mmCIF file of C-alpha atoms in Angstrom:
data_model
loop_
_atom_site.group_PDB
_atom_site.id
_atom_site.type_symbol
_atom_site.label_atom_id
_atom_site.label_comp_id
_atom_site.label_asym_id
_atom_site.label_seq_id
_atom_site.Cartn_x
_atom_site.Cartn_y
_atom_site.Cartn_z
ATOM 1 C CA MET A 1 -85.351 57.800 -41.011
ATOM 2 C CA SER A 2 -84.560 59.078 -37.507
ATOM 3 C CA THR A 3 -81.402 57.947 -35.728
ATOM 4 C CA PRO A 4 -82.086 55.590 -32.778
ATOM 5 C CA VAL A 5 -81.512 57.209 -29.396
ATOM 6 C CA PRO A 6 -78.841 55.303 -27.458
ATOM 7 C CA PRO A 7 -79.549 54.232 -23.869
ATOM 8 C CA MET A 8 -78.410 56.636 -21.180
ATOM 9 C CA VAL A 9 -76.300 53.821 -19.695
ATOM 10 C CA GLU A 10 -75.282 50.491 -21.173
ATOM 11 C CA ALA A 11 -73.007 47.862 -19.659
ATOM 12 C CA ARG A 12 -71.772 45.029 -21.879
ATOM 13 C CA GLY A 13 -69.971 42.159 -20.209
ATOM 14 C CA VAL A 14 -68.388 44.384 -17.563
ATOM 15 C CA ARG A 15 -65.821 42.717 -15.332
ATOM 16 C CA LYS A 16 -63.919 44.082 -12.349
ATOM 17 C CA SER A 17 -61.525 42.378 -9.956
ATOM 18 C CA PHE A 18 -59.717 43.469 -6.834
ATOM 19 C CA GLY A 19 -56.680 41.215 -6.758
ATOM 20 C CA ALA A 20 -57.876 37.619 -7.013
ATOM 21 C CA LEU A 21 -61.465 38.549 -6.125
ATOM 22 C CA GLU A 22 -63.701 39.088 -9.155
ATOM 23 C CA VAL A 23 -66.435 41.500 -8.025
ATOM 24 C CA LEU A 24 -68.200 41.914 -11.378
ATOM 25 C CA SER A 25 -68.350 38.838 -13.596
ATOM 26 C CA GLY A 26 -69.696 39.944 -16.959
ATOM 27 C CA VAL A 27 -72.529 42.348 -16.104
ATOM 28 C CA ASP A 28 -75.004 43.487 -18.762
ATOM 29 C CA LEU A 29 -77.351 46.379 -18.028
ATOM 30 C CA VAL A 30 -79.388 48.908 -20.015
ATOM 31 C CA VAL A 31 -80.933 52.097 -18.607
ATOM 32 C CA ALA A 32 -82.992 54.257 -20.957
ATOM 33 C CA LYS A 33 -83.052 58.035 -20.682
ATOM 34 C CA GLY A 34 -85.550 59.140 -18.031
ATOM 35 C CA GLU A 35 -85.708 55.746 -16.324
ATOM 36 C CA VAL A 36 -85.156 54.951 -12.663
ATOM 37 C CA THR A 37 -83.228 51.716 -12.153
ATOM 38 C CA CYS A 38 -82.609 50.125 -8.763
ATOM 39 C CA LEU A 39 -79.715 47.760 -8.067
ATOM 40 C CA ILE A 40 -80.473 45.381 -5.214
ATOM 41 C CA GLY A 41 -78.649 42.458 -3.675
ATOM 42 C CA PRO A 42 -76.635 41.361 -0.652
ATOM 43 C CA SER A 43 -73.560 43.187 0.573
ATOM 44 C CA GLY A 44 -70.526 42.359 -1.535
ATOM 45 C CA SER A 45 -72.553 41.502 -4.639
ATOM 46 C CA GLY A 46 -70.924 44.229 -6.769
ATOM 47 C CA LYS A 47 -73.677 46.883 -6.757
ATOM 48 C CA SER A 48 -71.572 49.798 -5.534
ATOM 49 C CA THR A 49 -68.606 48.754 -7.657
ATOM 50 C CA LEU A 50 -70.774 48.805 -10.780
ATOM 51 C CA LEU A 51 -72.043 52.260 -9.855
ATOM 52 C CA ARG A 52 -68.507 53.560 -9.340
ATOM 53 C CA CYS A 53 -67.416 52.119 -12.680
ATOM 54 C CA ILE A 54 -70.193 54.048 -14.456
ATOM 55 C CA ASN A 55 -68.510 57.354 -13.606
ATOM 56 C CA HIS A 56 -64.967 55.929 -13.725
ATOM 57 C CA LEU A 57 -64.259 56.210 -10.010
ATOM 58 C CA GLU A 58 -63.277 52.569 -10.506
ATOM 59 C CA LYS A 59 -61.749 51.299 -13.743
ATOM 60 C CA HIS A 60 -63.436 48.194 -15.093
ATOM 61 C CA ASP A 61 -61.124 45.463 -16.340
ATOM 62 C CA ALA A 62 -63.087 44.147 -19.308
ATOM 63 C CA GLY A 63 -66.269 44.742 -21.245
ATOM 64 C CA GLU A 64 -67.754 48.099 -22.214
ATOM 65 C CA LEU A 65 -69.519 50.839 -20.310
ATOM 66 C CA LEU A 66 -71.271 53.541 -22.306
ATOM 67 C CA VAL A 67 -73.157 56.696 -21.331
ATOM 68 C CA GLU A 68 -75.280 58.126 -24.149
ATOM 69 C CA GLY A 69 -73.445 55.839 -26.550
ATOM 70 C CA GLN A 70 -69.984 57.067 -25.570
ATOM 71 C CA LEU A 71 -67.403 54.904 -23.817
ATOM 72 C CA VAL A 72 -66.857 55.807 -20.172
ATOM 73 C CA GLY A 73 -63.274 56.774 -19.368
ATOM 74 C CA TYR A 74 -61.836 55.465 -22.624
ATOM 75 C CA GLU A 75 -61.738 56.227 -26.320
ATOM 76 C CA LEU A 76 -61.233 53.868 -29.253
ATOM 77 C CA ARG A 77 -58.347 54.687 -31.588
ATOM 78 C CA ASP A 78 -57.047 52.302 -34.237
ATOM 79 C CA ASN A 79 -59.089 49.486 -32.708
ATOM 80 C CA LYS A 80 -57.405 49.971 -29.326
ATOM 81 C CA LEU A 81 -58.817 51.427 -26.113
ATOM 82 C CA TYR A 82 -56.970 54.351 -24.547
ATOM 83 C CA GLU A 83 -57.868 55.882 -21.206
ATOM 84 C CA ARG A 84 -58.906 59.507 -21.468
ATOM 85 C CA ASN A 85 -56.778 62.126 -19.740
ATOM 86 C CA ASP A 86 -57.710 63.530 -16.344
ATOM 87 C CA LYS A 87 -59.269 66.691 -17.790
ATOM 88 C CA GLN A 88 -61.520 64.688 -20.114
ATOM 89 C CA ILE A 89 -62.533 62.285 -17.326
ATOM 90 C CA CYS A 90 -63.355 65.185 -14.979
ATOM 91 C CA ALA A 91 -65.495 66.762 -17.700
ATOM 92 C CA GLU A 92 -67.374 63.460 -18.154
ATOM 93 C CA ARG A 93 -67.797 63.025 -14.413
ATOM 94 C CA ALA A 94 -69.138 66.557 -13.971
ATOM 95 C CA ARG A 95 -72.247 65.561 -15.935
ATOM 96 C CA ILE A 96 -72.899 62.514 -13.747
ATOM 97 C CA GLY A 97 -74.126 63.378 -10.271
ATOM 98 C CA MET A 98 -73.248 60.955 -7.499
ATOM 99 C CA VAL A 99 -74.660 60.782 -3.983
ATOM 100 C CA PHE A 100 -72.685 58.653 -1.552
ATOM 101 C CA GLN A 101 -73.682 56.682 1.509
ATOM 102 C CA ARG A 102 -71.628 58.913 3.826
ATOM 103 C CA PHE A 103 -72.631 62.320 2.385
ATOM 104 C CA ASN A 104 -69.012 63.452 1.679
ATOM 105 C CA LEU A 105 -69.794 67.097 2.427
ATOM 106 C CA PHE A 106 -66.999 69.569 3.116
ATOM 107 C CA ALA A 107 -67.161 69.949 6.908
ATOM 108 C CA HIS A 108 -65.651 73.460 6.858
ATOM 109 C CA LEU A 109 -68.210 74.809 4.375
ATOM 110 C CA SER A 110 -71.820 75.791 5.013
ATOM 111 C CA ALA A 111 -74.687 74.124 3.162
ATOM 112 C CA ILE A 112 -74.852 76.861 0.540
ATOM 113 C CA GLU A 113 -71.070 76.816 0.100
ATOM 114 C CA ASN A 114 -71.123 73.029 -0.404
ATOM 115 C CA VAL A 115 -73.693 73.451 -3.176
ATOM 116 C CA THR A 116 -71.918 76.468 -4.701
ATOM 117 C CA ILE A 117 -68.307 75.328 -4.820
ATOM 118 C CA GLY A 118 -68.592 72.862 -7.714
ATOM 119 C CA GLN A 119 -70.467 75.338 -9.863
ATOM 120 C CA VAL A 120 -67.714 77.926 -9.402
ATOM 121 C CA LYS A 121 -64.625 75.695 -9.452
ATOM 122 C CA VAL A 122 -65.662 73.193 -12.144
ATOM 123 C CA LYS A 123 -68.264 74.943 -14.299
ATOM 124 C CA GLY A 124 -66.886 78.478 -13.994
ATOM 125 C CA VAL A 125 -70.203 79.969 -12.888
ATOM 126 C CA ASP A 126 -69.924 83.385 -11.220
ATOM 127 C CA ALA A 127 -70.396 83.403 -7.453
ATOM 128 C CA ALA A 128 -73.690 85.320 -7.394
ATOM 129 C CA THR A 129 -75.340 83.074 -9.983
ATOM 130 C CA ALA A 130 -74.048 79.955 -8.234
ATOM 131 C CA ALA A 131 -75.378 81.140 -4.868
ATOM 132 C CA ALA A 132 -78.808 81.879 -6.340
ATOM 133 C CA ARG A 133 -78.921 78.413 -7.879
ATOM 134 C CA ALA A 134 -77.803 76.878 -4.578
ATOM 135 C CA ARG A 135 -80.597 78.626 -2.652
ATOM 136 C CA GLN A 136 -83.135 77.394 -5.191
ATOM 137 C CA LEU A 137 -81.907 73.807 -4.884
ATOM 138 C CA LEU A 138 -81.735 73.859 -1.093
ATOM 139 C CA GLU A 139 -85.335 75.047 -1.050
ATOM 140 C CA ARG A 140 -86.244 72.276 -3.470
ATOM 141 C CA VAL A 141 -84.860 69.623 -1.103
ATOM 142 C CA GLY A 142 -86.658 71.163 1.870
ATOM 143 C CA LEU A 143 -83.741 73.045 3.425
ATOM 144 C CA ALA A 144 -84.769 76.686 3.012
ATOM 145 C CA GLY A 145 -83.405 78.551 6.003
ATOM 146 C CA LYS A 146 -80.486 76.128 6.454
ATOM 147 C CA GLU A 147 -78.188 77.805 3.927
ATOM 148 C CA ARG A 148 -75.646 78.961 6.538
ATOM 149 C CA ALA A 149 -75.703 75.778 8.627
ATOM 150 C CA TYR A 150 -72.566 73.627 8.681
ATOM 151 C CA PRO A 151 -72.742 69.825 8.273
ATOM 152 C CA SER A 152 -72.149 69.327 12.014
ATOM 153 C CA GLN A 153 -75.294 71.374 12.674
ATOM 154 C CA LEU A 154 -77.463 69.230 10.384
ATOM 155 C CA SER A 155 -79.041 65.820 10.860
ATOM 156 C CA GLY A 156 -77.921 62.937 8.662
ATOM 157 C CA GLY A 157 -81.024 63.295 6.525
ATOM 158 C CA GLN A 158 -80.414 67.007 6.076
ATOM 159 C CA GLN A 159 -76.773 66.394 5.161
ATOM 160 C CA GLN A 160 -77.832 63.857 2.539
ATOM 161 C CA ARG A 161 -80.305 66.351 1.084
ATOM 162 C CA VAL A 162 -77.500 68.917 0.836
ATOM 163 C CA ALA A 163 -75.469 66.271 -1.008
ATOM 164 C CA ILE A 164 -78.344 65.749 -3.458
ATOM 165 C CA ALA A 165 -78.623 69.514 -4.012
ATOM 166 C CA ARG A 166 -74.861 69.681 -4.584
ATOM 167 C CA ALA A 167 -75.058 66.979 -7.253
ATOM 168 C CA LEU A 168 -78.043 68.641 -8.952
ATOM 169 C CA ALA A 169 -76.206 71.980 -9.055
ATOM 170 C CA MET A 170 -73.924 70.537 -11.733
ATOM 171 C CA ASP A 171 -76.932 69.985 -14.054
ATOM 172 C CA PRO A 172 -76.237 66.258 -14.459
ATOM 173 C CA LYS A 173 -77.730 64.119 -17.200
ATOM 174 C CA LEU A 174 -77.558 61.103 -14.881
ATOM 175 C CA MET A 175 -77.785 60.677 -11.105
ATOM 176 C CA LEU A 176 -76.143 57.789 -9.248
ATOM 177 C CA PHE A 177 -77.170 57.013 -5.659
ATOM 178 C CA ASP A 178 -74.995 54.621 -3.654
ATOM 179 C CA GLU A 179 -77.162 53.390 -0.763
ATOM 180 C CA PRO A 180 -78.132 56.990 0.090
ATOM 181 C CA THR A 181 -80.223 56.061 3.148
ATOM 182 C CA SER A 182 -78.216 53.216 4.690
ATOM 183 C CA ALA A 183 -76.252 55.498 7.059
ATOM 184 C CA LEU A 184 -79.394 57.265 8.320
ATOM 185 C CA ASP A 185 -81.476 56.690 11.405
ATOM 186 C CA PRO A 186 -84.766 55.032 10.383
ATOM 187 C CA GLU A 187 -86.876 58.138 11.052
ATOM 188 C CA LEU A 188 -84.729 60.183 8.635
ATOM 189 C CA VAL A 189 -84.902 57.771 5.691
ATOM 190 C CA GLY A 190 -88.284 59.015 4.485
ATOM 191 C CA GLU A 191 -87.207 62.625 3.993
ATOM 192 C CA VAL A 192 -84.391 61.584 1.644
ATOM 193 C CA LEU A 193 -86.583 59.120 -0.275
ATOM 194 C CA ASP A 194 -89.211 61.861 -0.711
ATOM 195 C CA VAL A 195 -86.623 64.068 -2.425
ATOM 196 C CA MET A 196 -85.619 61.165 -4.674
ATOM 197 C CA ARG A 197 -89.262 60.431 -5.533
ATOM 198 C CA ASP A 198 -89.744 64.063 -6.500
ATOM 199 C CA LEU A 199 -86.589 63.973 -8.617
ATOM 200 C CA ALA A 200 -87.839 60.868 -10.434
ATOM 201 C CA THR A 201 -91.019 62.715 -11.488
ATOM 202 C CA THR A 202 -88.905 65.295 -13.344
ATOM 203 C CA GLY A 203 -87.568 62.690 -15.784
ATOM 204 C CA MET A 204 -84.067 62.525 -14.336
ATOM 205 C CA THR A 205 -82.290 59.272 -15.197
ATOM 206 C CA MET A 206 -81.363 57.613 -11.923
ATOM 207 C CA ILE A 207 -79.489 54.464 -10.903
ATOM 208 C CA VAL A 208 -80.007 53.693 -7.231
ATOM 209 C CA VAL A 209 -78.227 51.088 -5.112
ATOM 210 C CA THR A 210 -80.713 50.496 -2.328
ATOM 211 C CA HIS A 211 -82.126 48.141 0.268
ATOM 212 C CA GLU A 212 -85.397 50.115 0.325
ATOM 213 C CA MET A 213 -87.633 47.630 -1.458
ATOM 214 C CA GLY A 214 -90.715 49.811 -1.063
ATOM 215 C CA PHE A 215 -88.972 52.638 -2.919
ATOM 216 C CA ALA A 216 -87.816 50.234 -5.643
ATOM 217 C CA ARG A 217 -91.328 48.858 -6.110
ATOM 218 C CA GLU A 218 -92.947 52.289 -6.157
ATOM 219 C CA VAL A 219 -90.493 54.391 -8.166
ATOM 220 C CA ALA A 220 -88.240 52.141 -10.266
ATOM 221 C CA ASP A 221 -88.879 51.312 -13.910
ATOM 222 C CA SER A 222 -86.545 48.333 -13.642
ATOM 223 C CA VAL A 223 -84.751 46.365 -10.938
ATOM 224 C CA TYR A 224 -81.509 44.385 -11.248
ATOM 225 C CA PHE A 225 -80.685 41.796 -8.588
ATOM 226 C CA LEU A 226 -76.936 41.190 -8.305
ATOM 227 C CA ASP A 227 -75.445 38.238 -6.509
ATOM 228 C CA ALA A 228 -71.764 37.300 -6.475
ATOM 229 C CA GLY A 229 -70.979 39.707 -9.291
ATOM 230 C CA VAL A 230 -73.616 38.610 -11.782
ATOM 231 C CA ILE A 231 -77.139 39.751 -12.657
ATOM 232 C CA GLU A 232 -79.217 36.943 -11.211
ATOM 233 C CA GLU A 233 -82.570 38.442 -12.216
ATOM 234 C CA SER A 234 -83.917 41.697 -13.659
ATOM 235 C CA GLY A 235 -87.098 43.267 -14.936
ATOM 236 C CA ASP A 236 -90.205 45.164 -13.871
ATOM 237 C CA PRO A 237 -90.062 45.655 -10.077
ATOM 238 C CA ARG A 238 -93.665 44.506 -9.691
ATOM 239 C CA GLN A 239 -92.659 41.170 -11.186
ATOM 240 C CA VAL A 240 -89.164 40.845 -9.766
ATOM 241 C CA LEU A 241 -90.071 41.797 -6.203
ATOM 242 C CA THR A 242 -93.413 40.012 -5.916
ATOM 243 C CA ASN A 243 -92.913 36.908 -8.019
ATOM 244 C CA PRO A 244 -89.156 36.240 -8.285
ATOM 245 C CA ARG A 245 -88.061 33.364 -10.490
ATOM 246 C CA SER A 246 -84.740 32.540 -8.814
ATOM 247 C CA GLU A 247 -84.401 30.820 -5.471
ATOM 248 C CA ARG A 248 -81.518 33.146 -4.588
ATOM 249 C CA LEU A 249 -83.709 36.235 -5.005
ATOM 250 C CA ARG A 250 -86.529 34.633 -3.047
ATOM 251 C CA SER A 251 -84.096 33.975 -0.220
ATOM 252 C CA PHE A 252 -82.778 37.545 -0.320
ATOM 253 C CA LEU A 253 -86.267 39.078 -0.292
ATOM 254 C CA SER A 254 -87.338 36.898 2.615
ATOM 255 C CA LYS A 255 -84.620 38.575 4.681
ATOM 256 C CA VAL A 256 -85.208 42.206 3.642
ATOM 257 C CA LEU A 257 -89.004 42.233 3.326
ATOM 258 C CA VAL A 258 -89.855 42.028 6.993
#
């Protein structure tokens, strides 16, 4: 009998507080390999915090977070949890690509250097191989010819596409997107979403914090609506976004679906 394949990501009763403020209040979530999951909800609902906990940029206080069946950031020894050392955590994080709201590119490096540096410094890839891979990825995200441009010479949408290429250069098993279009001018949003749509067709597992309901409806396999640190509603986006059960979600959608 074959061994069951664990979910790519599983959250079990995850809690996180900042001082007296509990931001995540027992969150449960399951993302299968190859699925696109969108996290939606009002500002301050815990979406970005949950995303940051998945790659241990934030340490959750209680519950379990697993990627491919393995605890994130911790290991179990003698029935006690111990945080992994920095080297182990960096190795885990290298396989989880993350794209931030504010791009986080190195301003002093060109586009190709931004995409190359992680391959060389973290993965130990030789410079020529890393540069060839970077050119391929920049072309994939529609930036052929922009290899030598610096972030200050690129639009916000172009910078975000460089950030996506940089994350893909690490050959991640999972991609996390933290409101990747919210800092962009409206006319630049589409070019980033097009890259994400294309990525979804390749079978990449993606968790996307977004306010782009059209993208969620079109691309996501599942949607989770967070409010005040809890999952208020979840399921198929065609159901959740068109026929919500909860009054809170109906209220939220009435404000964002304009």
